[in-house]
Coordinates of C-alpha atoms and ligand atoms in Angstrom, one line a residue:
M1 CA 0.0 0.0 0.0
T2 CA 1.4 3.4 -0.9
E3 CA 0.0 5.6 1.9
A4 CA -2.0 4.9 5.0
P5 CA -5.7 5.3 4.3
P6 CA -7.8 7.6 6.6
I7 CA -9.8 4.6 7.8
D8 CA -9.8 2.2 10.7
L9 CA -8.3 -1.0 9.3
N10 CA -9.9 -2.9 12.2
N11 CA -13.4 -2.0 11.0
I12 CA -13.3 -2.8 7.4
P13 CA -16.7 -4.1 6.1
K14 CA -16.4 -7.9 5.4
H15 CA -18.7 -7.6 2.5
I16 CA -19.1 -4.7 0.1
A17 CA -21.7 -4.8 -2.7
L18 CA -21.4 -2.5 -5.7
I19 CA -23.8 -1.3 -8.3
M20 CA -21.5 -0.1 -11.1
D21 CA -23.6 2.5 -12.9
G22 CA -22.7 5.3 -15.3
N23 CA -20.5 3.6 -17.9
G24 CA -22.8 4.8 -20.7
R25 CA -23.0 8.4 -19.5
W26 CA -19.3 8.6 -18.9
A27 CA -18.7 7.5 -22.5
K28 CA -21.3 9.9 -23.9
N29 CA -19.7 12.8 -22.1
Q30 CA -16.5 12.0 -24.0
G31 CA -18.4 11.6 -27.4
Q32 CA -17.6 7.9 -27.3
H33 CA -19.6 4.7 -27.8
R34 CA -21.2 3.1 -24.7
L35 CA -18.9 0.1 -25.0
F36 CA -15.9 2.4 -24.6
G37 CA -17.4 3.2 -21.1
H38 CA -17.8 -0.5 -20.2
A39 CA -14.2 -1.2 -21.2
A40 CA -13.1 1.7 -19.0
G41 CA -15.4 0.2 -16.3
V42 CA -13.3 -3.0 -16.3
E43 CA -10.3 -0.9 -15.2
S44 CA -12.2 0.3 -12.2
V45 CA -13.2 -3.3 -11.4
K46 CA -9.6 -4.2 -11.4
D47 CA -8.6 -1.3 -9.2
I48 CA -11.4 -2.0 -6.7
I49 CA -10.6 -5.7 -6.5
K50 CA -6.9 -4.8 -5.8
T51 CA -7.9 -2.3 -3.1
S52 CA -10.3 -4.7 -1.5
R53 CA -7.6 -7.3 -1.3
E54 CA -5.2 -4.8 0.3
L55 CA -7.7 -3.6 2.9
G56 CA -8.8 -7.0 3.9
V57 CA -12.4 -6.9 2.5
T58 CA -13.4 -10.6 2.3
Y59 CA -16.4 -10.5 0.0
L60 CA -16.9 -8.1 -2.9
T61 CA -20.1 -8.5 -4.9
L62 CA -20.4 -6.7 -8.3
Y63 CA -23.7 -6.2 -10.2
A64 CA -22.2 -6.9 -13.6
F65 CA -25.4 -7.9 -15.6
S66 CA -29.0 -7.9 -14.5
T67 CA -31.8 -10.0 -16.0
E68 CA -33.2 -6.6 -17.2
N69 CA -30.0 -5.8 -19.0
W70 CA -30.9 -8.3 -21.8
S71 CA -33.3 -5.6 -23.1
R72 CA -30.4 -3.4 -24.1
P73 CA -29.4 -3.2 -27.8
S74 CA -28.0 -6.6 -28.9
E75 CA -24.7 -5.0 -29.9
E76 CA -24.2 -3.7 -26.3
V77 CA -25.2 -7.0 -24.8
E78 CA -22.8 -8.9 -27.0
G79 CA -20.0 -6.3 -26.3
L80 CA -20.5 -6.7 -22.5
M81 CA -20.3 -10.5 -22.7
N82 CA -17.1 -10.3 -24.8
L83 CA -15.6 -7.9 -22.3
L84 CA -16.5 -10.3 -19.5
V85 CA -14.8 -13.3 -21.2
E86 CA -11.8 -11.1 -22.1
A87 CA -11.5 -9.7 -18.5
I88 CA -11.7 -13.2 -17.0
S89 CA -9.1 -14.7 -19.3
N90 CA -6.8 -11.7 -18.7
E91 CA -7.2 -11.6 -15.0
V92 CA -7.6 -15.1 -13.7
D93 CA -3.9 -15.8 -13.3
E94 CA -3.4 -12.6 -11.2
M95 CA -6.6 -13.3 -9.2
H96 CA -5.3 -16.8 -8.4
A97 CA -1.8 -15.5 -7.5
N98 CA -3.5 -13.1 -5.1
N99 CA -5.6 -15.8 -3.4
V100 CA -8.9 -14.4 -4.8
R101 CA -11.8 -16.8 -5.3
L102 CA -14.4 -16.2 -8.0
L103 CA -18.1 -17.0 -7.4
T104 CA -21.2 -16.0 -9.3
I105 CA -24.8 -15.4 -8.4
G106 CA -27.6 -15.3 -11.0
N107 CA -28.5 -17.8 -13.7
I108 CA -25.1 -18.1 -15.5
K109 CA -26.4 -21.1 -17.6
G110 CA -28.5 -18.4 -19.4
L111 CA -25.3 -16.6 -20.6
P112 CA -23.6 -17.3 -24.0
G113 CA -21.8 -20.7 -24.0
N114 CA -18.2 -19.2 -24.1
C115 CA -19.0 -16.9 -21.2
Y116 CA -20.5 -19.7 -19.1
E117 CA -17.5 -21.9 -19.8
S118 CA -14.9 -19.3 -19.0
L119 CA -16.7 -18.5 -15.7
C120 CA -16.9 -22.2 -14.7
K121 CA -13.2 -22.7 -15.5
A122 CA -12.1 -19.6 -13.5
M123 CA -14.4 -20.6 -10.6
D124 CA -12.9 -24.1 -10.5
R125 CA -9.3 -22.8 -10.7
T126 CA -9.8 -20.4 -7.8
K127 CA -12.2 -22.5 -5.7
N128 CA -9.7 -23.0 -2.8
N129 CA -8.6 -19.4 -2.5
T130 CA -9.3 -17.8 0.8
A131 CA -8.4 -14.1 1.0
L132 CA -11.1 -12.4 -1.1
T133 CA -14.2 -13.8 -2.6
L134 CA -15.2 -11.9 -5.7
V135 CA -18.9 -12.5 -6.4
L136 CA -20.1 -11.5 -9.9
A137 CA -23.9 -11.1 -10.2
L138 CA -24.6 -12.1 -13.8
N139 CA -28.0 -12.6 -15.3
Y140 CA -29.1 -11.8 -11.8
S141 CA -32.5 -10.8 -10.4
G142 CA -33.1 -10.4 -6.6
R143 CA -36.8 -11.1 -7.0
Q144 CA -36.1 -14.3 -9.0
E145 CA -33.6 -15.4 -6.4
I146 CA -36.3 -15.1 -3.7
I147 CA -38.8 -17.0 -5.9
N148 CA -36.3 -19.8 -6.4
A149 CA -35.7 -20.1 -2.7
S150 CA -39.4 -20.1 -2.0
L151 CA -39.9 -22.9 -4.5
R152 CA -37.1 -24.9 -2.9
A153 CA -38.7 -24.3 0.6
H154 CA -42.0 -25.6 -0.8
E155 CA -40.3 -28.7 -2.3
L156 CA -38.5 -29.4 1.1
M157 CA -41.8 -29.1 2.9
Q158 CA -43.5 -31.5 0.5
Q159 CA -40.7 -34.0 1.1
S160 CA -41.1 -33.4 4.8
K161 CA -37.5 -32.3 5.1
I162 CA -38.5 -29.1 6.9
S163 CA -41.7 -28.1 8.6
P164 CA -43.3 -24.6 8.2
E165 CA -42.1 -23.8 11.8
E166 CA -38.6 -24.5 10.7
L167 CA -38.7 -22.0 7.9
T168 CA -36.9 -19.2 9.8
E169 CA -35.0 -16.2 8.3
E170 CA -31.9 -18.3 8.7
T171 CA -33.2 -21.4 6.9
F172 CA -34.7 -19.2 4.1
A173 CA -31.3 -17.5 3.7
S174 CA -29.7 -20.9 3.4
L175 CA -31.8 -21.5 0.3
L176 CA -30.5 -18.4 -1.5
Q177 CA -27.6 -18.4 -3.9
T178 CA -25.7 -16.3 -1.3
K179 CA -26.0 -19.1 1.4
E180 CA -22.3 -19.1 2.3
I181 CA -21.9 -15.3 2.1
P182 CA -22.5 -12.9 4.9
D183 CA -24.9 -10.0 4.2
P184 CA -23.1 -6.9 2.9
E185 CA -22.4 -4.2 5.5
L186 CA -22.1 -1.6 2.7
L187 CA -23.6 -1.1 -0.7
I188 CA -22.2 1.6 -3.0
R189 CA -24.0 2.7 -6.1
T190 CA -22.2 5.1 -8.5
S191 CA -23.5 7.6 -11.0
G192 CA -26.2 9.5 -9.0
E193 CA -29.1 7.1 -9.1
C194 CA -30.5 6.3 -5.6
R195 CA -32.2 2.9 -6.1
I196 CA -31.5 -0.8 -5.6
S197 CA -32.6 -2.0 -9.1
N198 CA -33.5 -5.6 -8.1
F199 CA -30.1 -6.3 -6.5
L200 CA -29.7 -8.5 -3.4
L201 CA -33.2 -7.7 -2.2
W202 CA -33.1 -10.1 0.8
Q203 CA -29.5 -9.5 1.7
L204 CA -29.5 -5.7 1.8
S205 CA -32.1 -5.5 4.7
Y206 CA -29.6 -3.9 7.2
T207 CA -26.9 -2.8 4.8
E208 CA -25.6 0.8 4.8
L209 CA -26.4 2.4 1.5
L210 CA -24.1 4.9 -0.1
F211 CA -24.7 6.8 -3.3
T212 CA -22.1 8.8 -5.2
D213 CA -22.4 10.9 -8.3
T214 CA -19.2 9.6 -9.7
H215 CA -19.6 7.5 -12.9
W216 CA -18.2 4.0 -12.5
P217 CA -15.2 4.4 -14.8
D218 CA -14.0 7.3 -12.5
F219 CA -14.7 5.4 -9.3
R220 CA -11.2 4.3 -8.1
R221 CA -9.2 3.4 -5.0
D222 CA -9.4 6.9 -3.3
E223 CA -13.1 7.2 -3.5
F224 CA -13.6 3.6 -2.5
I225 CA -11.5 4.2 0.6
D226 CA -13.5 7.4 1.2
A227 CA -16.7 5.4 1.0
I228 CA -15.4 3.0 3.7
A229 CA -14.5 6.0 5.8
Q230 CA -18.1 7.3 5.5
Y231 CA -19.4 3.9 6.4
Q232 CA -17.2 3.9 9.5
K233 CA -18.8 7.1 10.7
R234 CA -22.3 5.7 10.6
E235 CA -24.0 4.1 13.6
R236 CA -25.5 0.7 12.7
R237 CA -28.4 0.3 15.2
F238 CA -30.2 -2.8 13.7
G239 CA -33.5 -1.5 15.2
K240 CA -32.1 -0.7 18.6
V241 CA -31.6 2.8 20.1
S242 CA -28.3 4.6 20.1
E243 CA -27.6 4.1 23.8
Q244 CA -27.8 0.3 23.4
I245 CA -25.1 0.4 20.7
K246 CA -22.5 2.7 22.2
Q247 CA -19.6 1.3 24.3
P248 CA -19.6 2.5 28.0
N249 CA -16.7 4.9 27.4
E250 CA -18.0 6.6 24.3
Ligands
LIG1 C1 -23.9 0.2 -15.8 O1 -23.6 1.3 -16.6 C2 -23.0 -0.9 -16.1 C3 -23.3 -2.2 -16.5 C4 -24.7 -2.6 -16.8 C5 -22.3 -3.2 -16.8 C6 -21.1 -3.2 -15.8 C7 -20.1 -3.9 -16.5 C8 -18.7 -3.7 -16.4 C9 -18.2 -2.6 -15.6 C10 -17.8 -4.4 -17.3 C11 -17.6 -5.9 -17.1 C12 -17.6 -6.3 -15.7 C13 -16.7 -7.2 -15.1 C14 -17.0 -7.8 -13.8 C15 -15.4 -7.6 -15.7 P1 -24.7 1.8 -17.6 O2 -24.4 1.2 -18.9 O3 -26.1 1.5 -17.1 O4 -24.5 3.4 -17.6 P2 -25.5 4.5 -17.9 O5 -26.6 4.4 -16.8 O6 -24.7 5.7 -17.8 O7 -26.1 4.2 -19.3

């Protein structure tokens, strides 16, 4: 690390989720095609993974392609899929060398064949890595994830493997694709929009939400560290009152 960040390294969120928005607007501002913005966005992805690894973030979830994104022009969808395959093939060695594990959420079987195969290969290669888990949300819908978990709960009840009384928040969470992943403490969305857009609907219940006007291609290390600093100033009450949270000497 080049300089000490203005943050408490003992209070780094374990899991940070990111809605990477604004690639298209960033490109348009420069008179460029939208895909130029997505390609620049890949550079931000690399920088944020590297910084997460340095700071000791253990899970980083990136909203890379939603089920709604299929309705974009086919040229853009195809370009995004190609960028993804290219980024994985270029970066998997370095990810592996840095002890980064790749996981996905969403229906990756619905992605183009070459994309699905390169993701499976990269996940298999990095499956025993332990420092940082990079979770790519691809062909992902938070509502669909909840429907799938509900169908699974129904199936388990029909097979008498669980009773309705046993369907607690914890059991339900174990039926989601994020079953082994702690809920994010912090969600960051770039580019000025203040909405969740069908991302991690169950998992974000108590997450701190942070919105920045910066377009994703300009969102780099310093602003990421600043976002963590802002998170550290917030008081997470989980429904309690302030006095119940504070330490006696505060
Ligand atoms: C949102 O910007 C961005 C996306 C839908 C795709 C994000 C993809 C990448 C950063 C590249 C590939 C990712 C990986 C993980 C290698 P937008 O197009 O909605 O921007 P706009 O709102 O300005 O139009």
